[in-house]
Coordinates of C-alpha atoms in Angstrom, one line a residue:
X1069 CA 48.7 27.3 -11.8
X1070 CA 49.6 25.4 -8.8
X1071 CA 49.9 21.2 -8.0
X1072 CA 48.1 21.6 -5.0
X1073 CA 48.1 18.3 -3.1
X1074 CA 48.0 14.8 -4.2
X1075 CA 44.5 14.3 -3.0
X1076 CA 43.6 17.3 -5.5
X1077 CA 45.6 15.3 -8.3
X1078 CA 43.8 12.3 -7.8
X1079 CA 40.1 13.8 -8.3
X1080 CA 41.6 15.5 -10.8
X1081 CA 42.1 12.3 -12.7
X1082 CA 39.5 10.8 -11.6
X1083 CA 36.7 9.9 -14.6
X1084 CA 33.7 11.8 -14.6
X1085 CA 31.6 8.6 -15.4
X1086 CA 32.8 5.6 -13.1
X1087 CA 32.8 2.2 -14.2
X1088 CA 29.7 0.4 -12.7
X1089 CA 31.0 -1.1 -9.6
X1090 CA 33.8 1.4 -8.6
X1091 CA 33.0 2.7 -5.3
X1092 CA 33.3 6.7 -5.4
X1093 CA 34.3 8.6 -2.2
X1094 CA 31.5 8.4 0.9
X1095 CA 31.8 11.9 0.9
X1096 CA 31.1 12.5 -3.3
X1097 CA 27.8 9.9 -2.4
X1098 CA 24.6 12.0 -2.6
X1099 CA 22.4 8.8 -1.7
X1100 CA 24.8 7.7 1.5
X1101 CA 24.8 11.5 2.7
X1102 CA 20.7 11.2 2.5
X1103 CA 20.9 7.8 4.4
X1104 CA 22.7 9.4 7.2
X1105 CA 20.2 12.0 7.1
X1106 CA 17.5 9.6 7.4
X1107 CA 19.1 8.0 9.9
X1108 CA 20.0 11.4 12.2
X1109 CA 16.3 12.7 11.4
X1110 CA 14.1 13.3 14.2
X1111 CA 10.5 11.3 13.9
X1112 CA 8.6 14.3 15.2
X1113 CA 5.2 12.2 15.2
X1114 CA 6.8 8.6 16.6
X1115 CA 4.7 6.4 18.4
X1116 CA 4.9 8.1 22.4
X1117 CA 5.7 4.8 24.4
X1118 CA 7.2 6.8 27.3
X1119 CA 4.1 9.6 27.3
X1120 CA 0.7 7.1 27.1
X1121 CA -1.3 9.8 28.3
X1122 CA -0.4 11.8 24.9
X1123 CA -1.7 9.1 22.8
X1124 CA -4.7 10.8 22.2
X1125 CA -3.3 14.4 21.2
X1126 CA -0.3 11.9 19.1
X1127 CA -2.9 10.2 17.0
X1128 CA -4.8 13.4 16.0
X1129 CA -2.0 15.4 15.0
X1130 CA -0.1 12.3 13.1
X1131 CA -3.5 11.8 11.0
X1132 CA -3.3 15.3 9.8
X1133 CA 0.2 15.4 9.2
X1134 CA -0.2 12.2 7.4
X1135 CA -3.0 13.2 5.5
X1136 CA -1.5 16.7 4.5
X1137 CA 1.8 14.7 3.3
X1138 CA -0.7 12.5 1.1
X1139 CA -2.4 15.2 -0.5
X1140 CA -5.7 14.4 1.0
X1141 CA -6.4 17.9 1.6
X1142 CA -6.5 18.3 -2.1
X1143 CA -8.8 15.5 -3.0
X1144 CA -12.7 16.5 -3.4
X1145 CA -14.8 13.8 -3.1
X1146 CA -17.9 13.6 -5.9
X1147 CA -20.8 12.5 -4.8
X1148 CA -21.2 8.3 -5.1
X1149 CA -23.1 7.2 -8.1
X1150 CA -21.6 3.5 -9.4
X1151 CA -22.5 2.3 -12.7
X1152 CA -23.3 -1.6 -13.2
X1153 CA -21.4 -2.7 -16.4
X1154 CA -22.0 -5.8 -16.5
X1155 CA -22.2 -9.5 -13.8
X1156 CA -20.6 -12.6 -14.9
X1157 CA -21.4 -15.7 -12.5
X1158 CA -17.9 -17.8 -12.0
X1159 CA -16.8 -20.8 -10.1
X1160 CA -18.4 -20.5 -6.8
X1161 CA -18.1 -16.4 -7.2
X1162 CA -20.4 -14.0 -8.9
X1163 CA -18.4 -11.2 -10.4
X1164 CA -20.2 -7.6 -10.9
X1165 CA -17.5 -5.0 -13.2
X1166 CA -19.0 -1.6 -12.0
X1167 CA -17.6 2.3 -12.9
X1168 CA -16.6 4.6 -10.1
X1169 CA -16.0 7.9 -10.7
X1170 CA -13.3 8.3 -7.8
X1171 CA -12.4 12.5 -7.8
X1172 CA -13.7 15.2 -10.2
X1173 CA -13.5 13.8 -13.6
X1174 CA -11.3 10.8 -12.8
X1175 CA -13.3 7.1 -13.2
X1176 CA -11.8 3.5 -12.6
X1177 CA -13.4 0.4 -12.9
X1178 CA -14.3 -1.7 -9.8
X1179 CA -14.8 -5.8 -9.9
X1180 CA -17.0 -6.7 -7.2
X1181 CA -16.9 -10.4 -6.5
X1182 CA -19.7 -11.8 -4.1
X1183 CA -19.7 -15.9 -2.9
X1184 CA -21.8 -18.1 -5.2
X1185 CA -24.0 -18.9 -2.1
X1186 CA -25.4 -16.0 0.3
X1187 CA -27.7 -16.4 3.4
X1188 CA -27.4 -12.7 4.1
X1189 CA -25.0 -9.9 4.7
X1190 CA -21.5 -10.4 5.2
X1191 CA -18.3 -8.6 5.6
X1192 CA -16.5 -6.9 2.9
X1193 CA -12.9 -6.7 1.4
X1194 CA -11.4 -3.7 -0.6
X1195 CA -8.5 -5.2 -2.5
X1196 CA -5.7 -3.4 -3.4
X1197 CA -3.3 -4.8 -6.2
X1198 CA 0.6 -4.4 -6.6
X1199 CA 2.8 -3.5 -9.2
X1200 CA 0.8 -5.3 -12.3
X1201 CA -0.4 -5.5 -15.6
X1202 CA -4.2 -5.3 -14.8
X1203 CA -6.9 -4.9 -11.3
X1204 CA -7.8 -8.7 -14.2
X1205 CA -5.0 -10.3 -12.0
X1206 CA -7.1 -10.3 -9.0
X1207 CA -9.9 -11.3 -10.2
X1208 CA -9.2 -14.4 -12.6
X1209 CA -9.3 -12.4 -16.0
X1210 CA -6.6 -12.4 -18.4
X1211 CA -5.7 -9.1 -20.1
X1212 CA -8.1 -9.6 -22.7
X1213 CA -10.7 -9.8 -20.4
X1214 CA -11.3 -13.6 -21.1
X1215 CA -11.4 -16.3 -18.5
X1216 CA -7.9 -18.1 -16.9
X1217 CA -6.4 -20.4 -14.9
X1218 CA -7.0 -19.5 -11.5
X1219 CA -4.7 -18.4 -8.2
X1220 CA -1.5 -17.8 -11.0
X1221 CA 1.1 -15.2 -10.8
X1222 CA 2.1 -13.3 -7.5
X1223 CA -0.9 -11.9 -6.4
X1224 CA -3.1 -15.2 -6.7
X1225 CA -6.3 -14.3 -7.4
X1226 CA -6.6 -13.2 -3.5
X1227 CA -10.2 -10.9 -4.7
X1228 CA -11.5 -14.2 -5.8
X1229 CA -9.8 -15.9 -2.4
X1230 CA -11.4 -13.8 -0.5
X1231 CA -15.5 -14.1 -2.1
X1232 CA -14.3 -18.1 -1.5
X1233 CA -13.6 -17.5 2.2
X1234 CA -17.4 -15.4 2.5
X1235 CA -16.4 -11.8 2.4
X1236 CA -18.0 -9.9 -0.6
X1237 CA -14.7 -8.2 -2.3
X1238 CA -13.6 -5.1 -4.4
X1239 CA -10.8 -5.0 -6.2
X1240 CA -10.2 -1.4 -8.2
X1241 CA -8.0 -0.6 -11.4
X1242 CA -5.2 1.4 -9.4
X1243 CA -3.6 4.8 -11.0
X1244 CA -1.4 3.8 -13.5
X1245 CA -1.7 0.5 -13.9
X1246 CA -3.8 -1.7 -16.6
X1247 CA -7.0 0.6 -18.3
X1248 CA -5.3 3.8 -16.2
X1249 CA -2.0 4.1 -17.4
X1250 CA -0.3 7.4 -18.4
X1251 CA -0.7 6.2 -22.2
X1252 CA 0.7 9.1 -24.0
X1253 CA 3.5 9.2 -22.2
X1254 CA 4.2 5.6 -22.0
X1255 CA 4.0 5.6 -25.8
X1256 CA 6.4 8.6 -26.1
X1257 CA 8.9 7.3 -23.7
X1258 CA 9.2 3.5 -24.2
X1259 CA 10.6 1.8 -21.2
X1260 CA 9.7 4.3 -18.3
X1261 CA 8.3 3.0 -15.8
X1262 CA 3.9 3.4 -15.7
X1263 CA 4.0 5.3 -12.0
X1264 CA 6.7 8.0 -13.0
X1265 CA 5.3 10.7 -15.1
X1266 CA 2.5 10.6 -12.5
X1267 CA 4.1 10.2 -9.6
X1268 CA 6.2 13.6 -10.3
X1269 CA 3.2 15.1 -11.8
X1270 CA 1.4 14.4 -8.7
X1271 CA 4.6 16.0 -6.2
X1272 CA 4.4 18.8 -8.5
X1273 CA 0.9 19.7 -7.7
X1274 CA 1.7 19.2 -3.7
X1275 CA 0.0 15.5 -4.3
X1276 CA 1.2 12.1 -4.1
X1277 CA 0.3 8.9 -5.8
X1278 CA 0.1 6.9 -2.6
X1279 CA -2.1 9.4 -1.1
X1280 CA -4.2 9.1 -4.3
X1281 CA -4.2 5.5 -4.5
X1282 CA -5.9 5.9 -1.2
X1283 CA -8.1 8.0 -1.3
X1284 CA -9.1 6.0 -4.1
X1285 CA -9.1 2.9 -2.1
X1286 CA -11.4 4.8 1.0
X1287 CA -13.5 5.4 -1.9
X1288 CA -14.0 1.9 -3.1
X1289 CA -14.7 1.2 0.8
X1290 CA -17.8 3.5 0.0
X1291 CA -19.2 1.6 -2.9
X1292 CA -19.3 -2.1 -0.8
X1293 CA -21.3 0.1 2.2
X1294 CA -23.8 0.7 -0.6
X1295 CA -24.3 -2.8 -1.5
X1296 CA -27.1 -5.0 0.8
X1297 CA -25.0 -8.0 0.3
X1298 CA -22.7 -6.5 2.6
X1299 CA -21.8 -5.9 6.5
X1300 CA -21.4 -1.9 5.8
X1301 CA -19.7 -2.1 9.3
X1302 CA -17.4 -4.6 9.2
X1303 CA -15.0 -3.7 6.2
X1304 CA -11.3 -4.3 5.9
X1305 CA -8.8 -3.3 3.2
X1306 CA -6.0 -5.5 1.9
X1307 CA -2.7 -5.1 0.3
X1308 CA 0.1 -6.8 -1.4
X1309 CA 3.6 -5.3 -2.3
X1310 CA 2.9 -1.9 -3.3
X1311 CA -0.9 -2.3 -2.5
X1312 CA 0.0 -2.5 0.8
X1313 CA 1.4 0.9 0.9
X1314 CA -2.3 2.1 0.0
X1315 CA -4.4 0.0 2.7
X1316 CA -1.9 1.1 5.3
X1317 CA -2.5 5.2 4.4
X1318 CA -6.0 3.8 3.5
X1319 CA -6.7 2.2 6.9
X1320 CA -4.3 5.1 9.0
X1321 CA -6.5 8.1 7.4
X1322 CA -10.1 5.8 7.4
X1323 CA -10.9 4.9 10.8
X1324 CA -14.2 3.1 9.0
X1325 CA -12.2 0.3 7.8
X1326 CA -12.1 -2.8 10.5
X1327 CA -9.6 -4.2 9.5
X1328 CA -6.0 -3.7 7.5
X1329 CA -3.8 -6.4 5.9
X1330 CA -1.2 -6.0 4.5
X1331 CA 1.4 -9.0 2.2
X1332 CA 4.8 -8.4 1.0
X1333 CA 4.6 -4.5 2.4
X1334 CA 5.2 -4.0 6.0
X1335 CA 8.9 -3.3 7.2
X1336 CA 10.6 -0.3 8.0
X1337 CA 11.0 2.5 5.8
X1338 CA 14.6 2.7 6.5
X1339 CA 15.2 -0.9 5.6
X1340 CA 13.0 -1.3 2.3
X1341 CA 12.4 1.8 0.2
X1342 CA 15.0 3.9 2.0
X1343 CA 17.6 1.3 1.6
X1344 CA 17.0 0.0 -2.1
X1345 CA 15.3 1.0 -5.2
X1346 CA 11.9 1.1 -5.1
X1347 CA 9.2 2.4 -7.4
X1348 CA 8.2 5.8 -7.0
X1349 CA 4.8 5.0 -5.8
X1350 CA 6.1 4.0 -2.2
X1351 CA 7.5 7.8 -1.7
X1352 CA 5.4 10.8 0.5
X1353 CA 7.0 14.2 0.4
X1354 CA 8.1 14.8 3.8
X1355 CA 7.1 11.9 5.7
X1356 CA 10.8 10.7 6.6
X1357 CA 11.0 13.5 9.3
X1358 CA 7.4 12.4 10.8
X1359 CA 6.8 9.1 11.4
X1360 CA 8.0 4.9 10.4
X1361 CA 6.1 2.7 9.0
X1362 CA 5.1 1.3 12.4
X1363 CA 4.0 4.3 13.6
X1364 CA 1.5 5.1 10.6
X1365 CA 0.2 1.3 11.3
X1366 CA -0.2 2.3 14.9
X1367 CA -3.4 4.9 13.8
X1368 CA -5.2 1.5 12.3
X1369 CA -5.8 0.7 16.3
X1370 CA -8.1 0.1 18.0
X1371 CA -9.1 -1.7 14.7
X1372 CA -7.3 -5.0 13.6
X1373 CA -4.1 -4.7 11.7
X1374 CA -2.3 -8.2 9.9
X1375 CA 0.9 -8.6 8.3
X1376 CA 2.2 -11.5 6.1
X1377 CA 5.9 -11.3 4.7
X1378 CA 7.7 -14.2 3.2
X1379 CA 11.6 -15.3 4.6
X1380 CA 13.0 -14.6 1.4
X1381 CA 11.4 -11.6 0.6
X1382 CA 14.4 -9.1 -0.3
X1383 CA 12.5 -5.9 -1.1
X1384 CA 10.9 -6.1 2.9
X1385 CA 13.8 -8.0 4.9
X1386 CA 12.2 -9.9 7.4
X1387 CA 14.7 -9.0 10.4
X1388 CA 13.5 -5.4 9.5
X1389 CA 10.2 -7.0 9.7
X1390 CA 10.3 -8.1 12.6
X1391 CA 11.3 -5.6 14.2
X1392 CA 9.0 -3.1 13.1
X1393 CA 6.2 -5.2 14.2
X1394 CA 7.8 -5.6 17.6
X1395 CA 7.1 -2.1 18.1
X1396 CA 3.6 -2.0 16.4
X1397 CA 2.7 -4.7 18.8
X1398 CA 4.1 -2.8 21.8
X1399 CA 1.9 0.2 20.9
X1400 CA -0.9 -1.8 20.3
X1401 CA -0.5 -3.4 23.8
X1402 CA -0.1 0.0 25.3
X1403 CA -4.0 0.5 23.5
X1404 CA -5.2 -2.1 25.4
X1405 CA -5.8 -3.8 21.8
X1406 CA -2.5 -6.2 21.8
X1407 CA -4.8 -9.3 20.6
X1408 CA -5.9 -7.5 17.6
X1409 CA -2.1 -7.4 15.5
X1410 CA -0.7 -10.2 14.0
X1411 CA 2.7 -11.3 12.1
X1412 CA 2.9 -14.2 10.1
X1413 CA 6.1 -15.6 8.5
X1414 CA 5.8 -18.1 6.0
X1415 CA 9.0 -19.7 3.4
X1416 CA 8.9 -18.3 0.7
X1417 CA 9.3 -15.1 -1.9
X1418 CA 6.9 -12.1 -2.2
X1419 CA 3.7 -13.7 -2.6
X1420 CA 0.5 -13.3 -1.7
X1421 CA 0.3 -16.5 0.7
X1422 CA -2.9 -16.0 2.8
X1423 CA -3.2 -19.1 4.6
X1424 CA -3.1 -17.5 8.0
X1425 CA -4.6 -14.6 6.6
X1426 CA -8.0 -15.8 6.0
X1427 CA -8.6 -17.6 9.2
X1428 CA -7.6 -14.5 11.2
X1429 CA -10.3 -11.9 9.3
X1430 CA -12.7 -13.8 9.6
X1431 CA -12.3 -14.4 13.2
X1432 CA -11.8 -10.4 14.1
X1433 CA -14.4 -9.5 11.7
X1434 CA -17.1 -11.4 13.7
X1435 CA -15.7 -10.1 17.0

């Protein structure tokens, strides 16, 4: 058997298991190879800012690639028939726990928070959680289900922000997290992550949990137009982290919804869940080759769309921020729409921060 070369010796020699932190060669590196190929990969469905007269024909063909890369072809609605389980009056909220049967033989439970004080009808807020323990974080509940100190954790309370700043919001119990975890599977394999098994499951059956999750969400948007306390015209869907994955597919495939926001989400693909790890519930089959992030925020127009990201956010780097909205904003302006998108920046980590946030609904939702 022959020498061969020395650069056949070395790999040779070289372990099979690396020590963490050696540096294999670029060209052994399956997840640098698939950077490059996200990075060479043609967006066949990018925003056309060169062809404005194909906007039109652009926006109908990226909401049904977009919706067949979510699986929405797949999800059959069930007729709408909410069940009151119970309403709990709070501090300057009222807070209404209904059950929502969401697709064929799959229920969640929905917290409907409404102002203390109503005159009449006002605009309503689907609220979608991040990565979490319960929906109970949203709404000032522990994980018992008792009463807590308010406006804690990440997510601070923003379902209960928003009933204090006069919208009448929704805030669901998202697949796989709190009462909808994959609980056999979690008890069989300690340690893995809530989202996996379901995630995959979901891929396997030509689904995807984001697309779920918003279907879910366009869902929940059904239940508040039921409600007479509510504006059934004006209602937006929010976001934070993860969340804000779901009310951007929510808002892109629901042209219903007035308004998106999203916290701690928008960026670029390529720069957040293409650069680092992620959960699995950011990830739709496919939808590299089709379209950025700011092109799938592009199909919220003509409605409002709102971003809030914190300067020290790492998972959503805010140059990578910035520059996706740049180009949202541009395609917005080429709408004729440019005054309804908004950035804001604040200090800080990956937070729910809403201070700009709340002004800005309100004023768009009354426009």
């Amino acid at each position: 058997m022959g020498k061969g070369n020395g650069g056949e010796a070395t790999l040779r020699t070289t372990p099979v298991i690396a020590r963490r932190g050696d540096a294999a060669p670029q060209s052994y590196d399956p997840l640098q190879w698939l950077k490059r190929e996200y990075d060479g990969a043609e967006r066949a469905l990018a925003f056309p800012f060169e062809q404005p007269k194909a906007i039109p024909s652009w926006r109908r063909r990226l909401r049904k690639e977009l919706g067949d890369a979510l699986g929405f072809p797949l999800y059959r609605p069930v007729p709408l028939a909410p069940k009151l389980l119970s309403t709990e009056p709070g501090n300057g909220f009222v807070r209404r726990c209904y059950e929502l049967e969401t697709l064929p033989g799959l229920k969640t439970v929905v917290f409907v928070i409404l102002p203390a004080e109503m005159t009449g009808p006002v605009p309503g807020l689907v609220c979608c959680s991040g990565h979490t323990s319960s929906v109970n974080e949203l709404v000032g509940l522990a994980c018992d289900g008792s009463d807590r100190e308010l406006f804690t954790g990440y997510q601070h309370d923003f379902a209960l922000q928003a009933a204090r700043e006069g919208f009448v919001a929704a805030a669901h119990e998202q697949i796989a997290w709190g009462r909808r975890q994959a609980f056999r599977h979690l008890q069989k394999t300690p340690g893995v992550h809530g989202c996996w098994q379901i995630a995959m499951d979901a891929i396997q059956l030509g689904m995807s949990l984001p697309g779920l999750r918003a279907f879910e969400a366009i869902r929940v948007g059904d239940l508040l137009r039921t409600l007479p306390e509510v504006i059934t015209r004006r209602i937006a869907v929010a976001g934070i982290s993860s969340g804000g994955n779901v009310c951007l597919f929510a808002g892109a495939m629901d042209k219903r919804f007035s308004a998106v926001v999203t916290s701690g989400y928008f960026c670029t693909f390529r720069d957040s869940i293409v650069a680092q790890h992620h959960c699995m519930d950011h990830y739709v089959p496919g939808l590299g080759r089709i379209a950025e992030m700011c092109d799938v925020a592009a199909l919220v127009a003509p409605n409002t769309f709102m971003s809030e990201t914190g300067t020290e956010d790492g998972g959503f780097p805010v140059q990578a921020v910035r520059q996706s909205f740049a180009d949202l904003k541009r395609a917005y302006e080429m709408m004729g729409v440019g005054d309804r998108c908004n950035l804001h920046v604040f200090r800080g980590d990956h937070h729910w921060e809403g201070v700009r946030v709340w002004p800005w609904l309100r004023k768009m939702m009354a426009a």
